């Protein structure tokens, strides 16, 4: 028995366009992002790999990407489940900061440690910051689970229990599952699925708006390498993410 999982990073957001660290700040898609979401829907429809259930984070850039893509693919009627556990990595005190300015201020090594190291979180974000989620009603029930900063390791720690408790059981019923989430929450899931080491995950960047299709075996691990539905655009998109901060 094999299972089908589609991963989709949200389209370009208003803060991707401005080159700002985003994390849990709930910014919307840019016009480019909405176009990428439509293209994702076309790619899904053309591939014939049609989702039966969709998962998203609780952030609107992922929710809107899924809505647009599924409408284009004529699958906007499928069930939806949302969880904060699929949110972007909480970027701590970097949320709202300009990536290029941060690189210039702190230097390449510190910048890359914050962005891509496995287990070094940025400094925590103050609850009084305009970019804090401490008083956001959607997280009212989280209590001590509400992060003030996260490393990729901490994202894995909060995301994998949800993979086990919700996503895997839906896959087990034979449903094709679409997970629409974020650069770093998807890096966390891809690290798990592809068995990428703590060191090598630094090199992995996920492009916006291009569906990535996995075939999983009985052990819920890939039976073969995952495939981007537009490999050329995916390579260019991943390179653009890697270069952020340099402009
Ligand atoms: O700012 C962010 O939240 C993320 C994704 O856009 O950025 P990065 O790729 O630098 O981890």
Coordinates of N, CA and C and ligand atoms in Angstrom, one line a residue:
X1 N 0.9 -1.2 0.0 CA 0.0 0.0 0.0 C 0.9 1.3 0.0
X2 N 0.5 2.2 -0.8 CA 1.3 3.5 -0.8 C 0.3 4.6 -0.5
X3 N 0.8 5.7 0.0 CA 0.0 6.9 0.4 C 0.6 8.1 -0.3
X4 N -0.3 9.1 -0.6 CA 0.1 10.3 -1.4 C 0.0 11.5 -0.5
X5 N 1.1 12.2 -0.4 CA 1.2 13.5 0.4 C 1.7 14.6 -0.5
X6 N 1.0 15.7 -0.5 CA 1.4 16.9 -1.3 C 1.8 18.0 -0.3
X7 N 3.0 18.5 -0.4 CA 3.4 19.6 0.4 C 3.4 20.9 -0.5
X8 N 2.9 22.0 0.1 CA 2.8 23.3 -0.7 C 3.2 24.4 0.2
X9 N 4.3 25.1 -0.1 CA 4.6 26.3 0.7 C 3.7 27.4 0.1
X10 N 3.2 28.3 1.0 CA 2.4 29.4 0.6 C 3.1 30.2 -0.5
X11 N 2.3 30.9 -1.3 CA 2.8 31.9 -2.3 C 3.6 33.0 -1.6
X12 N 4.3 33.7 -2.4 CA 5.0 34.9 -1.9 C 4.1 35.8 -1.1
X13 N 4.6 36.3 0.0 CA 3.8 37.1 0.9 C 4.2 38.6 0.8
X14 N 3.4 39.5 1.4 CA 3.7 40.9 1.4 C 5.1 41.1 2.1
X15 N 5.4 40.3 3.1 CA 6.7 40.5 3.8 C 7.8 39.8 3.1
X16 N 7.5 38.7 2.3 CA 8.6 38.2 1.4 C 9.0 39.3 0.4
X17 N 8.0 40.0 -0.1 CA 8.3 41.0 -1.1 C 9.2 42.1 -0.4
X18 N 8.9 42.4 0.8 CA 9.6 43.5 1.5 C 10.9 43.0 2.1
X19 N 11.2 41.6 2.1 CA 12.4 41.0 2.6 C 12.5 41.2 4.1
X20 N 11.4 41.0 4.8 CA 11.3 41.0 6.3 C 11.2 39.6 6.9
X21 N 11.8 39.4 8.0 CA 11.6 38.1 8.8 C 10.1 38.1 9.2
X22 N 9.4 37.0 9.0 CA 7.9 37.0 9.2 C 7.5 36.2 10.3
X23 N 7.9 34.9 10.3 CA 7.5 34.0 11.4 C 6.0 33.9 11.6
X24 N 5.6 34.2 12.8 CA 4.1 34.1 13.2 C 3.3 35.3 12.9
X25 N 3.9 36.4 12.3 CA 3.2 37.6 12.0 C 2.3 37.2 10.8
X26 N 1.0 37.6 10.9 CA 0.0 37.1 10.0 C -0.2 38.0 8.8
X27 N 0.8 38.0 7.9 CA 0.7 38.9 6.7 C 0.1 38.1 5.6
X28 N -0.5 38.8 4.7 CA -1.3 38.2 3.5 C -0.3 38.0 2.3
X29 N -0.9 37.3 1.3 CA -0.2 37.1 0.1 C 0.0 38.4 -0.7
X30 N 1.1 38.5 -1.4 CA 1.2 39.6 -2.4 C 0.5 39.2 -3.7
X31 N 0.4 40.1 -4.6 CA -0.2 39.7 -5.9 C 0.5 38.6 -6.6
X32 N 1.9 38.6 -6.4 CA 2.7 37.5 -7.0 C 2.3 36.2 -6.3
X33 N 2.1 36.3 -5.0 CA 1.8 35.1 -4.2 C 0.4 34.5 -4.7
X34 N -0.5 35.4 -4.9 CA -1.8 34.9 -5.4 C -1.7 34.2 -6.8
X35 N -0.8 34.8 -7.6 CA -0.6 34.2 -8.9 C 0.1 32.8 -8.8
X36 N 1.0 32.8 -7.8 CA 1.7 31.5 -7.6 C 0.7 30.4 -7.1
X37 N -0.3 30.9 -6.2 CA -1.3 29.9 -5.7 C -2.1 29.4 -6.9
X38 N -2.5 30.3 -7.8 CA -3.3 29.9 -8.9 C -2.5 28.8 -9.8
X39 N -1.3 29.1 -10.0 CA -0.4 28.2 -10.7 C -0.3 26.9 -10.0
X40 N -0.2 26.9 -8.7 CA -0.1 25.6 -7.9 C -1.4 24.8 -8.2
X41 N -2.5 25.5 -8.2 CA -3.8 24.8 -8.5 C -3.8 24.2 -9.9
X42 N -3.3 24.9 -10.9 CA -3.2 24.4 -12.2 C -2.3 23.2 -12.3
X43 N -1.2 23.3 -11.6 CA -0.2 22.1 -11.5 C -0.9 20.9 -10.9
X44 N -1.6 21.1 -9.8 CA -2.3 20.0 -9.2 C -3.3 19.4 -10.1
X45 N -4.1 20.2 -10.8 CA -5.2 19.7 -11.7 C -4.5 19.0 -12.8
X46 N -3.5 19.5 -13.4 CA -2.8 18.9 -14.6 C -2.2 17.5 -14.2
X47 N -1.7 17.5 -12.9 CA -1.0 16.2 -12.5 C -2.0 15.1 -12.3
X48 N -3.2 15.5 -12.0 CA -4.2 14.4 -11.6 C -4.1 13.9 -10.2
X49 N -3.1 14.4 -9.5 CA -2.9 14.0 -8.1 C -3.8 15.0 -7.2
X50 N -5.0 14.5 -7.0 CA -6.0 15.5 -6.4 C -6.2 15.2 -4.9
X51 N -6.1 16.3 -4.1 CA -6.2 16.1 -2.7 C -7.6 15.8 -2.3
X52 N -7.7 15.0 -1.2 CA -9.0 14.6 -0.6 C -9.2 15.4 0.7
X53 N -8.2 15.9 1.3 CA -8.3 16.6 2.5 C -7.1 17.6 2.6
X54 N -7.4 18.8 3.1 CA -6.3 19.8 3.2 C -6.0 20.2 4.6
X55 N -4.7 20.4 4.9 CA -4.2 20.9 6.1 C -3.6 22.2 5.9
X56 N -3.8 23.1 6.8 CA -3.1 24.4 6.8 C -2.7 24.8 8.2
X57 N -1.7 25.8 8.2 CA -1.5 26.4 9.5 C -2.6 27.3 9.8
X58 N -2.5 28.2 10.9 CA -3.6 29.1 11.2 C -3.2 30.5 10.7
X59 N -2.3 30.6 9.7 CA -1.8 31.9 9.2 C -2.4 32.1 7.8
X60 N -2.8 33.3 7.5 CA -3.6 33.6 6.3 C -2.9 33.4 5.0
X61 N -1.5 33.5 5.0 CA -0.8 33.3 3.8 C -0.9 31.8 3.3
X62 N -1.0 30.9 4.3 CA -1.1 29.5 3.9 C -2.6 29.2 3.6
X63 N -3.5 29.8 4.4 CA -4.9 29.5 4.2 C -5.4 30.0 2.9
X64 N -4.9 31.2 2.5 CA -5.4 31.8 1.2 C -4.7 31.1 0.0
X65 N -3.5 30.6 0.2 CA -2.8 29.9 -0.9 C -3.6 28.6 -1.1
X66 N -4.0 27.9 -0.1 CA -4.8 26.6 -0.2 C -6.1 26.9 -0.9
X67 N -6.8 28.0 -0.4 CA -8.1 28.3 -0.9 C -8.0 28.5 -2.4
X68 N -7.1 29.4 -2.8 CA -6.9 29.7 -4.3 C -6.6 28.5 -5.1
X69 N -5.6 27.7 -4.6 CA -5.1 26.6 -5.4 C -6.2 25.5 -5.5
X70 N -7.0 25.3 -4.4 CA -8.0 24.3 -4.5 C -9.2 24.8 -5.3
X71 N -9.5 26.1 -5.3 CA -10.6 26.6 -6.2 C -10.2 26.3 -7.7
X72 N -8.9 26.7 -8.0 CA -8.5 26.5 -9.4 C -8.5 25.0 -9.8
X73 N -8.2 24.1 -8.8 CA -8.2 22.7 -9.1 C -9.6 22.1 -9.0
X74 N -10.6 22.9 -8.7 CA -11.9 22.4 -8.5 C -12.0 21.4 -7.4
X75 N -11.3 21.7 -6.3 CA -11.3 20.8 -5.1 C -11.6 21.7 -3.9
X76 N -12.2 22.8 -4.0 CA -12.4 23.7 -2.9 C -13.5 23.1 -1.9
X77 N -14.1 22.0 -2.2 CA -15.1 21.4 -1.3 C -14.5 20.4 -0.4
X78 N -13.2 20.1 -0.4 CA -12.6 19.0 0.4 C -12.5 19.5 1.9
X79 N -12.5 18.6 2.8 CA -12.4 18.9 4.2 C -11.1 19.6 4.5
X80 N -11.1 20.5 5.6 CA -9.9 21.2 5.9 C -9.7 21.1 7.4
X81 N -8.4 21.0 7.8 CA -8.0 21.0 9.2 C -6.9 22.0 9.3
X82 N -6.9 22.8 10.4 CA -5.9 23.8 10.6 C -5.3 23.6 12.0
X83 N -4.0 23.9 12.0 CA -3.3 23.8 13.3 C -2.1 24.8 13.4
X84 N -2.0 25.4 14.6 CA -0.8 26.2 14.9 C 0.5 25.4 14.7
X85 N 0.3 24.1 14.9 CA 1.5 23.2 14.8 C 2.2 23.2 13.4
X86 N 1.4 23.7 12.4 CA 2.0 23.8 11.1 C 2.4 25.2 10.8
X87 N 2.3 26.1 11.7 CA 2.8 27.5 11.5 C 4.2 27.6 11.1
X88 N 4.6 28.7 10.6 CA 6.0 29.0 10.3 C 6.8 29.0 11.6
X89 N 8.1 28.8 11.5 CA 8.9 28.9 12.7 C 8.7 30.3 13.3
X90 N 8.6 30.4 14.6 CA 8.5 31.6 15.3 C 9.9 32.2 15.3
X91 N 10.0 33.4 14.7 CA 11.3 34.0 14.4 C 11.8 34.9 15.6
X92 N 11.2 34.9 16.7 CA 11.6 35.6 17.9 C 11.8 37.1 17.6
X93 N 12.8 37.7 18.2 CA 13.0 39.1 18.1 C 13.4 39.6 16.6
X94 N 13.6 38.6 15.7 CA 13.8 39.0 14.3 C 12.5 39.3 13.6
X95 N 11.4 38.9 14.1 CA 10.1 39.1 13.4 C 9.9 40.6 13.2
X96 N 9.7 41.0 11.9 CA 9.5 42.4 11.5 C 10.8 43.1 11.1
X97 N 11.9 42.4 11.2 CA 13.2 43.0 10.9 C 13.5 42.7 9.4
X98 N 14.2 43.7 8.8 CA 14.7 43.6 7.4 C 15.8 42.6 7.3
X99 N 15.7 41.6 6.4 CA 16.8 40.6 6.3 C 18.1 41.2 5.9
X100 N 18.1 42.1 4.9 CA 19.4 42.7 4.4 C 20.0 43.5 5.5
X101 N 19.2 44.3 6.3 CA 19.8 45.1 7.4 C 20.3 44.2 8.5
X102 N 19.6 43.1 8.8 CA 20.1 42.2 9.8 C 21.4 41.6 9.4
X103 N 21.5 41.2 8.1 CA 22.8 40.7 7.6 C 23.9 41.7 7.7
X104 N 23.6 42.9 7.4 CA 24.7 44.0 7.4 C 25.1 44.3 8.9
X105 N 24.1 44.2 9.8 CA 24.3 44.6 11.2 C 25.1 43.5 11.9
X106 N 24.7 42.2 11.7 CA 25.3 41.1 12.5 C 26.3 40.3 11.8
X107 N 26.4 40.4 10.4 CA 27.4 39.6 9.7 C 26.8 38.3 9.2
X108 N 27.5 37.7 8.2 CA 27.0 36.5 7.5 C 26.8 35.3 8.5
X109 N 27.8 35.1 9.4 CA 27.8 33.9 10.2 C 26.6 33.9 11.2
X110 N 26.5 35.1 11.9 CA 25.3 35.2 12.9 C 24.0 35.1 12.1
X111 N 23.9 35.8 11.0 CA 22.7 35.8 10.2 C 22.3 34.4 9.8
X112 N 23.3 33.6 9.3 CA 23.0 32.3 8.8 C 22.7 31.3 10.0
X113 N 23.4 31.6 11.1 CA 23.1 30.8 12.3 C 21.6 31.0 12.7
X114 N 21.2 32.2 12.7 CA 19.8 32.4 13.1 C 18.8 31.8 12.0
X115 N 19.2 32.0 10.7 CA 18.2 31.6 9.7 C 18.2 30.0 9.5
X116 N 19.4 29.4 9.5 CA 19.4 28.0 9.0 C 20.1 27.0 10.0
X117 N 20.6 27.5 11.1 CA 21.2 26.5 12.0 C 20.0 25.6 12.5
X118 N 20.4 24.4 13.0 CA 19.3 23.4 13.4 C 18.7 23.8 14.8
X119 N 19.6 24.2 15.7 CA 19.1 24.3 17.1 C 19.4 25.6 17.8
X120 N 19.8 26.7 17.0 CA 20.0 28.0 17.7 C 18.8 28.9 17.4
X121 N 18.0 29.2 18.4 CA 16.9 30.1 18.1 C 17.4 31.6 18.2
X122 N 16.7 32.5 17.5 CA 17.0 33.9 17.7 C 16.6 34.3 19.1
X123 N 17.0 35.5 19.5 CA 16.6 36.0 20.9 C 15.0 36.0 20.9
X124 N 14.5 35.8 22.1 CA 13.0 35.7 22.2 C 12.4 37.1 22.0
X125 N 11.1 37.1 21.5 CA 10.4 38.3 21.2 C 9.6 38.7 22.5
X126 N 9.7 40.0 22.8 CA 9.1 40.6 24.0 C 7.5 40.6 23.7
X127 N 6.8 40.2 24.8 CA 5.3 40.1 24.7 C 4.7 41.5 24.3
X128 N 5.4 42.6 24.6 CA 4.9 43.9 24.3 C 5.2 44.4 22.9
X129 N 5.9 43.6 22.1 CA 6.3 44.0 20.8 C 5.0 44.0 19.9
X130 N 5.0 44.9 18.9 CA 3.9 45.0 18.0 C 3.9 43.7 17.1
X131 N 5.0 42.9 17.1 CA 5.0 41.7 16.3 C 4.8 40.5 17.1
X132 N 4.4 40.6 18.4 CA 4.2 39.5 19.3 C 2.8 38.9 19.1
X133 N 2.7 37.6 19.3 CA 1.4 36.9 19.3 C 0.9 36.5 20.7
X134 N 1.5 37.1 21.7 CA 1.1 36.8 23.1 C -0.3 37.1 23.4
X135 N -0.9 38.1 22.7 CA -2.3 38.5 23.0 C -3.2 38.2 21.9
X136 N -2.8 37.3 21.0 CA -3.6 36.9 19.8 C -4.6 35.9 20.2
X137 N -5.9 36.1 20.0 CA -6.9 35.2 20.5 C -6.8 33.8 19.9
X138 N -6.3 33.7 18.7 CA -6.2 32.3 18.1 C -5.3 31.4 18.9
X139 N -4.4 32.0 19.7 CA -3.5 31.2 20.5 C -3.8 31.2 22.0
X140 N -5.0 31.6 22.3 CA -5.4 31.8 23.7 C -5.3 30.5 24.5
X141 N -5.5 29.3 23.8 CA -5.5 28.1 24.6 C -4.1 27.4 24.7
X142 N -3.1 28.1 24.1 CA -1.8 27.4 24.1 C -1.0 27.5 25.4
X143 N -1.3 28.5 26.2 CA -0.6 28.6 27.5 C 0.9 28.5 27.3
X144 N 1.6 27.6 28.0 CA 3.0 27.6 28.0 C 3.6 27.1 26.7
X145 N 2.7 26.5 25.8 CA 3.2 26.1 24.5 C 3.5 27.3 23.5
X146 N 2.9 28.5 23.8 CA 3.1 29.6 22.9 C 4.6 30.0 22.9
X147 N 5.2 29.9 21.7 CA 6.6 30.2 21.6 C 6.9 31.7 21.5
X148 N 8.0 32.1 22.0 CA 8.5 33.5 21.9 C 9.7 33.5 20.9
X149 N 10.2 32.3 20.6 CA 11.2 32.1 19.5 C 11.3 30.6 19.3
X150 N 11.8 30.2 18.1 CA 12.0 28.8 17.9 C 13.2 28.6 17.0
X151 N 13.9 27.5 17.2 CA 14.8 27.0 16.2 C 14.1 25.9 15.4
X152 N 14.7 25.4 14.3 CA 14.1 24.4 13.5 C 13.8 23.2 14.4
X153 N 14.7 22.9 15.3 CA 14.6 21.7 16.2 C 13.2 21.8 17.0
X154 N 13.0 23.0 17.5 CA 11.8 23.2 18.2 C 10.5 23.2 17.3
X155 N 10.7 23.5 16.1 CA 9.5 23.4 15.1 C 9.2 21.9 14.9
X156 N 10.3 21.1 14.8 CA 10.1 19.7 14.6 C 9.4 19.1 15.9
X157 N 9.8 19.5 17.0 CA 9.3 19.0 18.3 C 7.7 19.3 18.4
X158 N 7.3 20.4 17.8 CA 5.8 20.7 18.0 C 5.1 20.3 16.7
X159 N 5.8 20.1 15.6 CA 5.1 19.7 14.4 C 4.9 18.2 14.3
X160 N 5.9 17.4 14.7 CA 5.8 15.9 14.5 C 4.7 15.3 15.2
X161 N 4.3 15.7 16.5 CA 3.2 15.1 17.1 C 1.9 15.2 16.3
X162 N 1.8 16.3 15.6 CA 0.6 16.5 14.8 C 0.6 15.6 13.5
X163 N 1.8 15.4 13.0 CA 1.9 14.5 11.9 C 1.5 13.1 12.3
X164 N 1.9 12.7 13.5 CA 1.5 11.4 14.0 C 0.0 11.3 14.4
X165 N -0.5 12.4 15.0 CA -1.9 12.3 15.6 C -3.0 12.5 14.5
X166 N -2.7 13.3 13.5 CA -3.7 13.7 12.6 C -3.4 13.3 11.1
X167 N -2.2 13.8 10.6 CA -2.0 13.6 9.2 C -1.8 12.1 8.8
X168 N -1.0 11.4 9.6 CA -0.8 10.0 9.3 C -2.1 9.2 9.3
X169 N -3.0 9.4 10.3 CA -4.3 8.7 10.3 C -5.1 9.0 9.0
X170 N -5.1 10.2 8.5 CA -5.8 10.5 7.3 C -5.2 9.8 6.1
X171 N -3.9 9.8 6.1 CA -3.2 9.1 5.0 C -3.6 7.6 5.0
X172 N -3.7 7.0 6.2 CA -4.0 5.6 6.4 C -5.3 5.2 5.7
X173 N -6.3 6.2 5.7 CA -7.6 5.9 5.1 C -7.5 5.9 3.6
X174 N -6.4 6.2 3.0 CA -6.2 6.2 1.6 C -6.4 7.6 1.0
X175 N -6.6 8.6 1.8 CA -6.8 10.0 1.3 C -5.5 10.6 0.8
X176 N -5.6 11.3 -0.3 CA -4.5 12.1 -0.7 C -4.5 13.4 0.1
X177 N -3.4 13.7 0.9 CA -3.4 14.8 1.8 C -2.6 15.9 1.3
X178 N -3.1 17.1 1.3 CA -2.4 18.4 0.9 C -2.1 19.1 2.2
X179 N -0.8 19.4 2.4 CA -0.4 20.2 3.6 C 0.1 21.5 3.0
X180 N -0.6 22.6 3.3 CA -0.2 23.9 2.8 C 0.4 24.7 4.0
X181 N 1.7 24.9 4.0 CA 2.3 25.5 5.2 C 3.4 26.5 4.8
X182 N 4.6 26.4 5.5 CA 5.6 27.5 5.4 C 7.0 26.9 5.2
X183 N 7.9 27.8 4.8 CA 9.2 27.4 4.5 C 9.8 26.5 5.5
X184 N 9.8 27.0 6.8 CA 10.5 26.2 7.8 C 9.6 25.1 8.5
X185 N 8.3 25.2 8.5 CA 7.5 24.1 9.0 C 7.6 22.9 8.0
X186 N 7.7 23.3 6.7 CA 7.8 22.2 5.7 C 9.3 21.7 5.7
X187 N 10.3 22.5 5.9 CA 11.6 22.0 6.0 C 11.7 21.0 7.2
X188 N 11.0 21.2 8.2 CA 10.9 20.3 9.4 C 10.4 19.0 8.9
X189 N 9.3 19.0 8.2 CA 8.6 17.7 7.7 C 9.5 17.0 6.7
X190 N 10.1 17.8 5.8 CA 10.9 17.2 4.8 C 12.2 16.5 5.4
X191 N 12.7 17.2 6.4 CA 13.9 16.7 7.2 C 13.5 15.3 7.7
X192 N 12.4 15.2 8.3 CA 11.9 13.9 8.9 C 11.7 12.9 7.8
X193 N 11.0 13.2 6.7 CA 10.7 12.3 5.7 C 11.9 11.8 4.9
X194 N 12.8 12.7 4.6 CA 14.0 12.4 3.8 C 15.2 12.0 4.6
X195 N 15.0 12.0 5.9 CA 16.2 11.6 6.8 C 17.4 12.5 6.6
X196 N 17.1 13.8 6.5 CA 18.3 14.8 6.3 C 18.9 15.1 7.6
X197 N 20.2 15.1 7.6 CA 21.0 15.3 8.9 C 20.8 16.7 9.4
X198 N 21.1 16.9 10.7 CA 21.0 18.3 11.3 C 21.9 19.3 10.6
X199 N 23.0 18.8 10.1 CA 23.9 19.7 9.4 C 23.4 20.0 8.0
X200 N 23.0 19.0 7.3 CA 22.6 19.2 5.8 C 21.3 19.9 5.6
X201 N 20.5 20.0 6.7 CA 19.2 20.6 6.5 C 19.4 22.1 6.2
X202 N 20.6 22.7 6.6 CA 20.9 24.1 6.4 C 20.8 24.5 4.9
X203 N 21.1 23.5 4.1 CA 21.2 23.8 2.6 C 19.8 23.6 1.9
X204 N 18.8 23.1 2.7 CA 17.5 22.9 2.0 C 16.6 24.1 2.1
X205 N 16.2 24.6 0.9 CA 15.2 25.7 0.9 C 14.0 25.3 0.1
X206 N 12.9 25.7 0.5 CA 11.6 25.3 -0.1 C 11.0 26.5 -0.9
X207 N 10.8 26.4 -2.2 CA 10.3 27.5 -3.0 C 8.8 27.7 -2.7
X208 N 8.4 29.0 -2.9 CA 7.0 29.3 -2.7 C 6.1 28.8 -3.9
X209 N 4.9 28.2 -3.5 CA 3.9 28.0 -4.5 C 4.0 26.8 -5.4
X210 N 5.0 25.9 -5.1 CA 5.1 24.8 -6.1 C 4.9 23.4 -5.4
X211 N 3.8 22.7 -5.7 CA 3.5 21.5 -5.0 C 4.6 20.4 -5.1
X212 N 4.9 19.8 -4.0 CA 5.9 18.7 -3.9 C 5.2 17.4 -3.5
X213 N 5.3 16.4 -4.4 CA 4.5 15.2 -4.2 C 5.3 14.0 -3.7
X214 N 4.9 13.5 -2.6 CA 5.6 12.3 -2.0 C 4.7 11.1 -2.2
X215 N 5.3 9.9 -2.5 CA 4.7 8.6 -2.4 C 5.3 8.0 -1.2
X216 N 4.4 7.6 -0.2 CA 4.9 7.0 1.1 C 4.5 5.6 1.1
X217 N 5.4 4.8 1.7 CA 5.1 3.4 1.9 C 4.4 3.1 3.2
X218 N 4.3 1.8 3.6 CA 3.5 1.4 4.8 C 4.1 2.0 6.1
X219 N 5.4 2.3 6.0 CA 6.1 2.9 7.2 C 6.0 4.5 7.1
X220 N 5.2 5.0 6.2 CA 5.0 6.5 6.0 C 6.3 7.2 5.7
X221 N 7.2 6.5 5.1 CA 8.5 7.1 4.6 C 8.5 7.0 3.1
X222 N 9.2 7.9 2.4 CA 9.1 7.9 0.9 C 9.6 6.6 0.3
X223 N 8.9 6.1 -0.8 CA 9.3 5.0 -1.5 C 10.3 5.4 -2.6
X224 N 10.3 6.7 -2.9 CA 11.2 7.2 -4.0 C 11.3 8.7 -3.7
X225 N 12.3 9.4 -4.4 CA 12.4 10.8 -4.2 C 11.1 11.6 -4.5
X226 N 10.8 12.6 -3.7 CA 9.6 13.4 -3.9 C 9.8 14.2 -5.2
X227 N 8.7 14.6 -5.8 CA 8.8 15.3 -7.1 C 8.1 16.7 -7.0
X228 N 8.8 17.7 -7.4 CA 8.1 19.0 -7.6 C 7.3 19.0 -8.9
X229 N 6.1 19.5 -8.9 CA 5.3 19.5 -10.1 C 5.8 20.4 -11.2
X230 N 6.7 21.4 -10.8 CA 7.4 22.2 -11.8 C 8.8 22.2 -11.4
X231 N 9.7 21.2 -11.7 CA 11.0 21.1 -11.2 C 11.9 22.4 -11.5
X232 N 11.8 22.9 -12.7 CA 12.6 24.0 -13.1 C 12.3 25.3 -12.2
X233 N 11.0 25.5 -12.1 CA 10.6 26.7 -11.3 C 11.0 26.5 -9.8
X234 N 10.9 25.2 -9.4 CA 11.2 24.9 -8.0 C 12.7 25.2 -7.7
X235 N 13.6 24.8 -8.6 CA 15.0 25.0 -8.4 C 15.3 26.5 -8.4
X236 N 14.7 27.3 -9.3 CA 14.9 28.8 -9.3 C 14.3 29.4 -8.0
X237 N 13.2 28.9 -7.6 CA 12.5 29.4 -6.4 C 13.4 29.2 -5.1
X238 N 13.9 27.9 -5.0 CA 14.7 27.6 -3.9 C 16.0 28.4 -3.8
X239 N 16.6 28.7 -5.0 CA 17.8 29.5 -5.1 C 17.5 31.0 -4.6
X240 N 16.3 31.4 -5.0 CA 15.9 32.8 -4.6 C 15.8 32.9 -3.1
X241 N 15.2 31.8 -2.4 CA 15.1 31.8 -1.0 C 16.4 31.8 -0.3
X242 N 17.3 31.0 -0.9 CA 18.7 30.9 -0.3 C 19.4 32.3 -0.3
X243 N 19.1 33.1 -1.4 CA 19.8 34.3 -1.6 C 19.2 35.5 -0.8
X244 N 18.1 35.2 0.0 CA 17.5 36.3 0.7 C 18.4 37.0 1.7
X245 N 18.3 38.3 1.8 CA 19.2 39.0 2.7 C 20.3 39.6 1.9
X246 N 20.6 39.0 0.7 CA 21.8 39.6 -0.1 C 21.4 40.7 -0.9
X247 N 20.0 41.0 -1.0 CA 19.6 42.1 -1.9 C 19.5 43.4 -1.1
Ligands
LIG1 O1 10.7 35.1 7.3 C1 10.3 34.0 7.5 O2 9.4 33.7 8.3 C2 10.9 32.8 6.7 C3 10.1 32.4 5.5 O3 9.8 33.5 4.7 O4 12.2 33.3 6.3 P1 13.5 32.4 6.1 O5 13.5 31.8 4.7 O6 14.6 33.5 6.2 O7 13.6 31.4 7.2

